[in-house]
PDB file of C-alpha atoms in Angstrom:
ATOM      1  CA  UNK A 200       0.058  -0.260   0.067  1.00  0.00           C
ATOM      2  CA  UNK A 201       2.886   2.510   1.219  1.00  0.00           C
ATOM      3  CA  UNK A 202       4.559   1.833  -2.584  1.00  0.00           C
ATOM      4  CA  UNK A 203       1.067   2.416  -4.329  1.00  0.00           C
ATOM      5  CA  UNK A 204       1.234   5.841  -2.600  1.00  0.00           C
ATOM      6  CA  UNK A 205       4.588   6.385  -3.427  1.00  0.00           C
ATOM      7  CA  UNK A 206       3.968   5.743  -6.625  1.00  0.00           C
ATOM      8  CA  UNK A 207       0.662   7.703  -6.881  1.00  0.00           C
ATOM      9  CA  UNK A 208       2.175  10.391  -5.395  1.00  0.00           C
ATOM     10  CA  UNK A 209       5.253   9.942  -8.307  1.00  0.00           C
ATOM     11  CA  UNK A 210       2.741   9.899 -10.830  1.00  0.00           C
ATOM     12  CA  UNK A 211       0.488  12.944  -9.741  1.00  0.00           C
ATOM     13  CA  UNK A 212       4.199  15.386  -9.531  1.00  0.00           C
ATOM     14  CA  UNK A 213       5.834  13.703 -12.602  1.00  0.00           C
ATOM     15  CA  UNK A 214       1.915  14.666 -14.553  1.00  0.00           C
ATOM     16  CA  UNK A 215       2.148  18.204 -12.836  1.00  0.00           C
ATOM     17  CA  UNK A 216       5.667  18.952 -13.804  1.00  0.00           C
ATOM     18  CA  UNK A 217       5.116  17.656 -17.359  1.00  0.00           C
ATOM     19  CA  UNK A 218       1.421  20.091 -17.496  1.00  0.00           C
ATOM     20  CA  UNK A 219       3.362  23.189 -16.087  1.00  0.00           C
ATOM     21  CA  UNK A 220       6.478  22.717 -18.515  1.00  0.00           C
ATOM     22  CA  UNK A 221       3.224  22.618 -20.934  1.00  0.00           C
ATOM     23  CA  UNK A 222       2.168  25.939 -20.161  1.00  0.00           C
ATOM     24  CA  UNK A 223       5.908  27.339 -20.056  1.00  0.00           C
ATOM     25  CA  UNK A 224       5.883  26.341 -23.439  1.00  0.00           C
ATOM     26  CA  UNK A 225       2.234  27.280 -24.879  1.00  0.00           C
ATOM     27  CA  UNK A 226       3.177  30.182 -23.257  1.00  0.00           C
ATOM     28  CA  UNK A 227       6.570  31.171 -24.416  1.00  0.00           C
ATOM     29  CA  UNK A 228       5.086  30.212 -28.374  1.00  0.00           C
ATOM     30  CA  UNK A 229       2.509  32.964 -27.538  1.00  0.00           C
ATOM     31  CA  UNK A 230       4.762  35.473 -26.742  1.00  0.00           C
ATOM     32  CA  UNK A 231       6.672  35.430 -29.537  1.00  0.00           C
ATOM     33  CA  UNK A 232       3.982  36.361 -32.102  1.00  0.00           C
ATOM     34  CA  UNK A 233       2.690  38.644 -29.993  1.00  0.00           C
ATOM     35  CA  UNK A 234       2.013  41.460 -32.516  1.00  0.00           C
ATOM     36  CA  UNK A 235       2.763  44.658 -31.982  1.00  0.00           C
ATOM     37  CA  UNK A 236      -0.470  47.915 -32.410  1.00  0.00           C
ATOM     38  CA  UNK A 237       0.279  50.711 -34.209  1.00  0.00           C
ATOM     39  CA  UNK A 238      -2.499  52.837 -34.504  1.00  0.00           C
ATOM     40  CA  UNK A 239      -2.933  55.145 -37.954  1.00  0.00           C
ATOM     41  CA  UNK A 240      -1.505  58.914 -36.427  1.00  0.00           C
ATOM     42  CA  UNK A 241      -4.621  60.845 -38.705  1.00  0.00           C
ATOM     43  CA  UNK A 242      -2.529  64.373 -38.158  1.00  0.00           C
ATOM     44  CA  UNK A 243       0.373  62.577 -40.122  1.00  0.00           C
ATOM     45  CA  UNK A 244      -1.100  60.684 -42.695  1.00  0.00           C
ATOM     46  CA  UNK A 245      -2.429  61.212 -45.592  1.00  0.00           C
ATOM     47  CA  UNK A 246      -4.487  59.344 -48.448  1.00  0.00           C
ATOM     48  CA  UNK A 247      -4.491  61.298 -51.908  1.00  0.00           C
ATOM     49  CA  UNK A 248      -5.877  60.421 -55.265  1.00  0.00           C
ATOM     50  CA  UNK A 249      -5.540  61.653 -58.262  1.00  0.00           C
ATOM     51  CA  UNK A 250      -7.793  61.585 -61.786  1.00  0.00           C
ATOM     52  CA  UNK A 251      -6.828  63.060 -65.262  1.00  0.00           C
ATOM     53  CA  UNK A 252      -9.311  65.508 -66.841  1.00  0.00           C
ATOM     54  CA  UNK A 253      -9.889  65.714 -70.453  1.00  0.00           C
ATOM     55  CA  UNK A 254      -6.988  64.037 -70.901  1.00  0.00           C
ATOM     56  CA  UNK A 255      -5.444  66.869 -70.797  1.00  0.00           C
ATOM     57  CA  UNK A 256      -4.548  68.181 -66.604  1.00  0.00           C
ATOM     58  CA  UNK A 257      -4.138  65.849 -63.209  1.00  0.00           C
ATOM     59  CA  UNK A 258      -6.989  67.181 -60.664  1.00  0.00           C
ATOM     60  CA  UNK A 259      -5.812  66.020 -56.993  1.00  0.00           C
ATOM     61  CA  UNK A 260      -7.931  64.988 -54.365  1.00  0.00           C
ATOM     62  CA  UNK A 261      -7.196  63.270 -50.639  1.00  0.00           C
ATOM     63  CA  UNK A 262     -10.075  62.290 -47.641  1.00  0.00           C
ATOM     64  CA  UNK A 263      -9.393  64.426 -44.596  1.00  0.00           C
ATOM     65  CA  UNK A 264     -11.638  61.613 -42.168  1.00  0.00           C
ATOM     66  CA  UNK A 265     -10.295  57.973 -41.566  1.00  0.00           C
ATOM     67  CA  UNK A 266      -8.616  55.738 -39.572  1.00  0.00           C
ATOM     68  CA  UNK A 267      -6.498  52.692 -39.161  1.00  0.00           C
ATOM     69  CA  UNK A 268      -5.183  49.897 -37.560  1.00  0.00           C
ATOM     70  CA  UNK A 269      -1.705  48.036 -38.017  1.00  0.00           C
ATOM     71  CA  UNK A 270      -0.775  44.852 -36.296  1.00  0.00           C
ATOM     72  CA  UNK A 271       3.231  43.585 -37.360  1.00  0.00           C
ATOM     73  CA  UNK A 272       4.613  40.526 -35.541  1.00  0.00           C
ATOM     74  CA  UNK A 273       8.560  40.641 -36.056  1.00  0.00           C
ATOM     75  CA  UNK A 274       8.889  36.747 -35.989  1.00  0.00           C
ATOM     76  CA  UNK A 275       6.682  36.521 -39.050  1.00  0.00           C
ATOM     77  CA  UNK A 276       5.441  38.973 -41.683  1.00  0.00           C
ATOM     78  CA  UNK A 277       2.109  36.558 -42.936  1.00  0.00           C
ATOM     79  CA  UNK A 278       0.627  37.404 -39.640  1.00  0.00           C
ATOM     80  CA  UNK A 279       0.595  40.873 -39.704  1.00  0.00           C
ATOM     81  CA  UNK A 280      -2.240  42.863 -40.746  1.00  0.00           C
ATOM     82  CA  UNK A 281      -3.569  46.100 -42.455  1.00  0.00           C
ATOM     83  CA  UNK A 282      -6.688  48.014 -42.111  1.00  0.00           C
ATOM     84  CA  UNK A 283      -8.249  51.137 -43.102  1.00  0.00           C
ATOM     85  CA  UNK A 284     -11.644  53.116 -42.673  1.00  0.00           C
ATOM     86  CA  UNK A 285     -12.233  56.446 -44.692  1.00  0.00           C
ATOM     87  CA  UNK A 286     -15.328  58.284 -44.550  1.00  0.00           C
ATOM     88  CA  UNK A 287     -16.407  58.780 -47.979  1.00  0.00           C
ATOM     89  CA  UNK A 288     -17.680  62.489 -47.775  1.00  0.00           C
ATOM     90  CA  UNK A 289     -15.020  63.992 -45.848  1.00  0.00           C
ATOM     91  CA  UNK A 290     -13.001  63.595 -49.677  1.00  0.00           C
ATOM     92  CA  UNK A 291     -11.823  67.595 -50.268  1.00  0.00           C
ATOM     93  CA  UNK A 292     -10.632  68.672 -53.548  1.00  0.00           C
ATOM     94  CA  UNK A 293     -10.415  71.910 -52.799  1.00  0.00           C
ATOM     95  CA  UNK A 294     -13.240  72.945 -54.536  1.00  0.00           C
ATOM     96  CA  UNK A 295     -16.597  73.019 -52.500  1.00  0.00           C
ATOM     97  CA  UNK A 296     -18.678  72.374 -55.525  1.00  0.00           C
ATOM     98  CA  UNK A 297     -17.097  69.816 -56.973  1.00  0.00           C
ATOM     99  CA  UNK A 298     -16.715  67.530 -54.031  1.00  0.00           C
ATOM    100  CA  UNK A 299     -20.651  68.037 -53.384  1.00  0.00           C
ATOM    101  CA  UNK A 300     -20.525  67.073 -57.013  1.00  0.00           C
ATOM    102  CA  UNK A 301     -18.120  63.855 -55.667  1.00  0.00           C
ATOM    103  CA  UNK A 302     -20.577  63.304 -53.195  1.00  0.00           C
ATOM    104  CA  UNK A 303     -24.030  62.245 -54.332  1.00  0.00           C
ATOM    105  CA  UNK A 304     -25.089  59.485 -56.830  1.00  0.00           C
ATOM    106  CA  UNK A 305     -22.665  60.272 -59.043  1.00  0.00           C
ATOM    107  CA  UNK A 306     -19.486  58.935 -57.463  1.00  0.00           C
ATOM    108  CA  UNK A 307     -19.041  57.830 -54.192  1.00  0.00           C
ATOM    109  CA  UNK A 308     -22.573  57.782 -52.859  1.00  0.00           C
ATOM    110  CA  UNK A 309     -21.129  58.680 -49.605  1.00  0.00           C
ATOM    111  CA  UNK A 310     -25.254  58.585 -47.683  1.00  0.00           C
ATOM    112  CA  UNK A 311     -25.453  55.091 -49.219  1.00  0.00           C
ATOM    113  CA  UNK A 312     -21.950  54.268 -48.878  1.00  0.00           C
ATOM    114  CA  UNK A 313     -20.751  56.074 -45.624  1.00  0.00           C
ATOM    115  CA  UNK A 314     -17.285  54.064 -45.710  1.00  0.00           C
ATOM    116  CA  UNK A 315     -14.575  52.975 -48.176  1.00  0.00           C
ATOM    117  CA  UNK A 316     -12.551  50.047 -46.687  1.00  0.00           C
ATOM    118  CA  UNK A 317      -9.310  48.025 -46.468  1.00  0.00           C
ATOM    119  CA  UNK A 318      -8.668  44.735 -44.755  1.00  0.00           C
ATOM    120  CA  UNK A 319      -5.887  43.010 -45.513  1.00  0.00           C
ATOM    121  CA  UNK A 320      -6.075  39.291 -46.159  1.00  0.00           C
ATOM    122  CA  UNK A 321      -2.192  38.466 -46.717  1.00  0.00           C
ATOM    123  CA  UNK A 322       1.282  39.858 -45.991  1.00  0.00           C
ATOM    124  CA  UNK A 323       4.269  39.070 -47.732  1.00  0.00           C
ATOM    125  CA  UNK A 324       7.711  40.350 -47.492  1.00  0.00           C
ATOM    126  CA  UNK A 325       8.231  41.301 -50.984  1.00  0.00           C
ATOM    127  CA  UNK A 326      11.549  38.937 -52.510  1.00  0.00           C
ATOM    128  CA  UNK A 327      14.733  40.856 -53.101  1.00  0.00           C
ATOM    129  CA  UNK A 328      13.280  43.892 -51.507  1.00  0.00           C
ATOM    130  CA  UNK A 329      14.156  45.667 -48.149  1.00  0.00           C
ATOM    131  CA  UNK A 330      11.523  47.213 -46.329  1.00  0.00           C
ATOM    132  CA  UNK A 331       9.058  46.364 -49.245  1.00  0.00           C
ATOM    133  CA  UNK A 332       5.814  44.663 -48.406  1.00  0.00           C
ATOM    134  CA  UNK A 333       3.432  42.686 -50.920  1.00  0.00           C
ATOM    135  CA  UNK A 334      -0.047  43.632 -49.263  1.00  0.00           C
ATOM    136  CA  UNK A 335      -3.146  41.914 -50.266  1.00  0.00           C
ATOM    137  CA  UNK A 336      -6.417  42.674 -49.467  1.00  0.00           C
ATOM    138  CA  UNK A 337     -10.073  43.423 -50.054  1.00  0.00           C
ATOM    139  CA  UNK A 338     -11.103  46.702 -50.580  1.00  0.00           C
ATOM    140  CA  UNK A 339     -14.771  47.564 -50.146  1.00  0.00           C
ATOM    141  CA  UNK A 340     -15.558  51.219 -51.416  1.00  0.00           C
ATOM    142  CA  UNK A 341     -19.232  52.070 -53.190  1.00  0.00           C
ATOM    143  CA  UNK A 342     -20.148  49.027 -52.299  1.00  0.00           C
ATOM    144  CA  UNK A 343     -18.776  46.665 -54.043  1.00  0.00           C
ATOM    145  CA  UNK A 344     -15.830  44.817 -52.677  1.00  0.00           C
ATOM    146  CA  UNK A 345     -12.563  43.544 -54.762  1.00  0.00           C
ATOM    147  CA  UNK A 346      -9.398  41.707 -53.333  1.00  0.00           C
ATOM    148  CA  UNK A 347      -6.291  44.126 -55.013  1.00  0.00           C
ATOM    149  CA  UNK A 348      -2.787  43.376 -54.753  1.00  0.00           C
ATOM    150  CA  UNK A 349      -0.320  46.856 -53.761  1.00  0.00           C
ATOM    151  CA  UNK A 350       3.263  47.184 -52.928  1.00  0.00           C
ATOM    152  CA  UNK A 351       4.047  48.708 -49.503  1.00  0.00           C
ATOM    153  CA  UNK A 352       7.490  50.436 -48.614  1.00  0.00           C
ATOM    154  CA  UNK A 353       8.663  51.015 -44.603  1.00  0.00           C
ATOM    155  CA  UNK A 354       9.933  54.764 -45.225  1.00  0.00           C
ATOM    156  CA  UNK A 355      10.827  54.650 -41.866  1.00  0.00           C
ATOM    157  CA  UNK A 356      11.400  53.805 -38.239  1.00  0.00           C
ATOM    158  CA  UNK A 357      11.713  55.855 -34.417  1.00  0.00           C
ATOM    159  CA  UNK A 358      11.063  57.118 -31.427  1.00  0.00           C
ATOM    160  CA  UNK A 359       8.675  59.824 -30.667  1.00  0.00           C
ATOM    161  CA  UNK A 360       9.463  63.127 -27.874  1.00  0.00           C
ATOM    162  CA  UNK A 361       7.500  60.793 -25.355  1.00  0.00           C
ATOM    163  CA  UNK A 362       9.696  57.445 -26.360  1.00  0.00           C
ATOM    164  CA  UNK A 363       6.548  55.931 -28.288  1.00  0.00           C
ATOM    165  CA  UNK A 364       7.315  53.544 -30.780  1.00  0.00           C
ATOM    166  CA  UNK A 365       6.739  55.309 -34.614  1.00  0.00           C
ATOM    167  CA  UNK A 366       6.679  53.747 -37.707  1.00  0.00           C
ATOM    168  CA  UNK A 367       6.506  55.163 -42.029  1.00  0.00           C
ATOM    169  CA  UNK A 368       4.557  53.361 -44.531  1.00  0.00           C
ATOM    170  CA  UNK A 369       3.541  54.752 -48.178  1.00  0.00           C
ATOM    171  CA  UNK A 370       2.122  52.878 -51.111  1.00  0.00           C
ATOM    172  CA  UNK A 371       1.224  54.116 -54.659  1.00  0.00           C
ATOM    173  CA  UNK A 372      -1.368  52.212 -56.726  1.00  0.00           C
ATOM    174  CA  UNK A 373      -3.581  52.455 -59.462  1.00  0.00           C
ATOM    175  CA  UNK A 374      -7.290  51.437 -59.476  1.00  0.00           C
ATOM    176  CA  UNK A 375     -10.561  51.541 -61.825  1.00  0.00           C
ATOM    177  CA  UNK A 376     -13.640  53.388 -60.727  1.00  0.00           C
ATOM    178  CA  UNK A 377     -15.257  52.276 -62.954  1.00  0.00           C
ATOM    179  CA  UNK A 378     -14.811  48.137 -61.639  1.00  0.00           C
ATOM    180  CA  UNK A 379     -16.479  49.517 -58.244  1.00  0.00           C
ATOM    181  CA  UNK A 380     -19.704  50.710 -60.587  1.00  0.00           C
ATOM    182  CA  UNK A 381     -18.487  54.413 -60.583  1.00  0.00           C
ATOM    183  CA  UNK A 382     -18.412  54.989 -64.416  1.00  0.00           C
ATOM    184  CA  UNK A 383     -20.294  58.848 -64.242  1.00  0.00           C
ATOM    185  CA  UNK A 384     -18.115  61.106 -66.826  1.00  0.00           C
ATOM    186  CA  UNK A 385     -15.773  58.462 -68.638  1.00  0.00           C
ATOM    187  CA  UNK A 386     -14.161  60.062 -71.349  1.00  0.00           C
ATOM    188  CA  UNK A 387     -14.100  63.388 -69.713  1.00  0.00           C
ATOM    189  CA  UNK A 388     -12.633  61.849 -65.983  1.00  0.00           C
ATOM    190  CA  UNK A 389     -10.061  59.082 -65.994  1.00  0.00           C
ATOM    191  CA  UNK A 390     -10.691  55.340 -65.508  1.00  0.00           C
ATOM    192  CA  UNK A 391      -7.727  55.483 -63.885  1.00  0.00           C
ATOM    193  CA  UNK A 392      -7.116  56.317 -59.913  1.00  0.00           C
ATOM    194  CA  UNK A 393      -4.301  57.028 -58.880  1.00  0.00           C
ATOM    195  CA  UNK A 394      -3.988  56.249 -55.377  1.00  0.00           C
ATOM    196  CA  UNK A 395      -1.124  57.224 -52.607  1.00  0.00           C
ATOM    197  CA  UNK A 396      -1.478  56.300 -49.082  1.00  0.00           C
ATOM    198  CA  UNK A 397       1.332  57.840 -46.836  1.00  0.00           C
ATOM    199  CA  UNK A 398       0.599  57.059 -42.965  1.00  0.00           C
ATOM    200  CA  UNK A 399       2.766  57.199 -39.407  1.00  0.00           C
ATOM    201  CA  UNK A 400       1.686  54.772 -37.215  1.00  0.00           C
ATOM    202  CA  UNK A 401       2.174  54.808 -33.226  1.00  0.00           C
ATOM    203  CA  UNK A 402       2.727  52.129 -30.614  1.00  0.00           C
ATOM    204  CA  UNK A 403       0.042  51.531 -28.491  1.00  0.00           C
TER     205      UNK A 403
END
């Protein structure tokens, strides 16, 4: 009986030790892949677009209201994520009459589709390119969702005045507005719209 109790005790001890080791291992594994969360600093970020007018000149605009979050896992770029949310009604081309037209049903239909969103589905390091990421995700504009792939440059890393970690990104890419159901004024206004997203993000 004493021998059995001893064996049982040792069995419990060994079992407990295994559990502790497993918990420790899981904790180490999880901590190795904890994402660093960065919030977009909208005061130092811009979303700009460019369209050609009458085949002659480029007209530029921007969106004044947007939010975004980036999650970075240093050990595995594939676990990185990017999300943006843009208020369509915040479109600003420096001309109020034109901006009102862009907000209505000929273009953004901002009341019906108030948000333009982007959510990444895959992030990878660009082969042979330092500080360039290839980001694939769903862009939803004017009620239409399409998958796009863009190159994103990491433009810098630094510490802020209070010691917070900062990181910068920039991407320039082109979409066809007709693919998102925005077909008004074709010919006078280009189908190809070039977009530049330049952001500074703060570690949270």
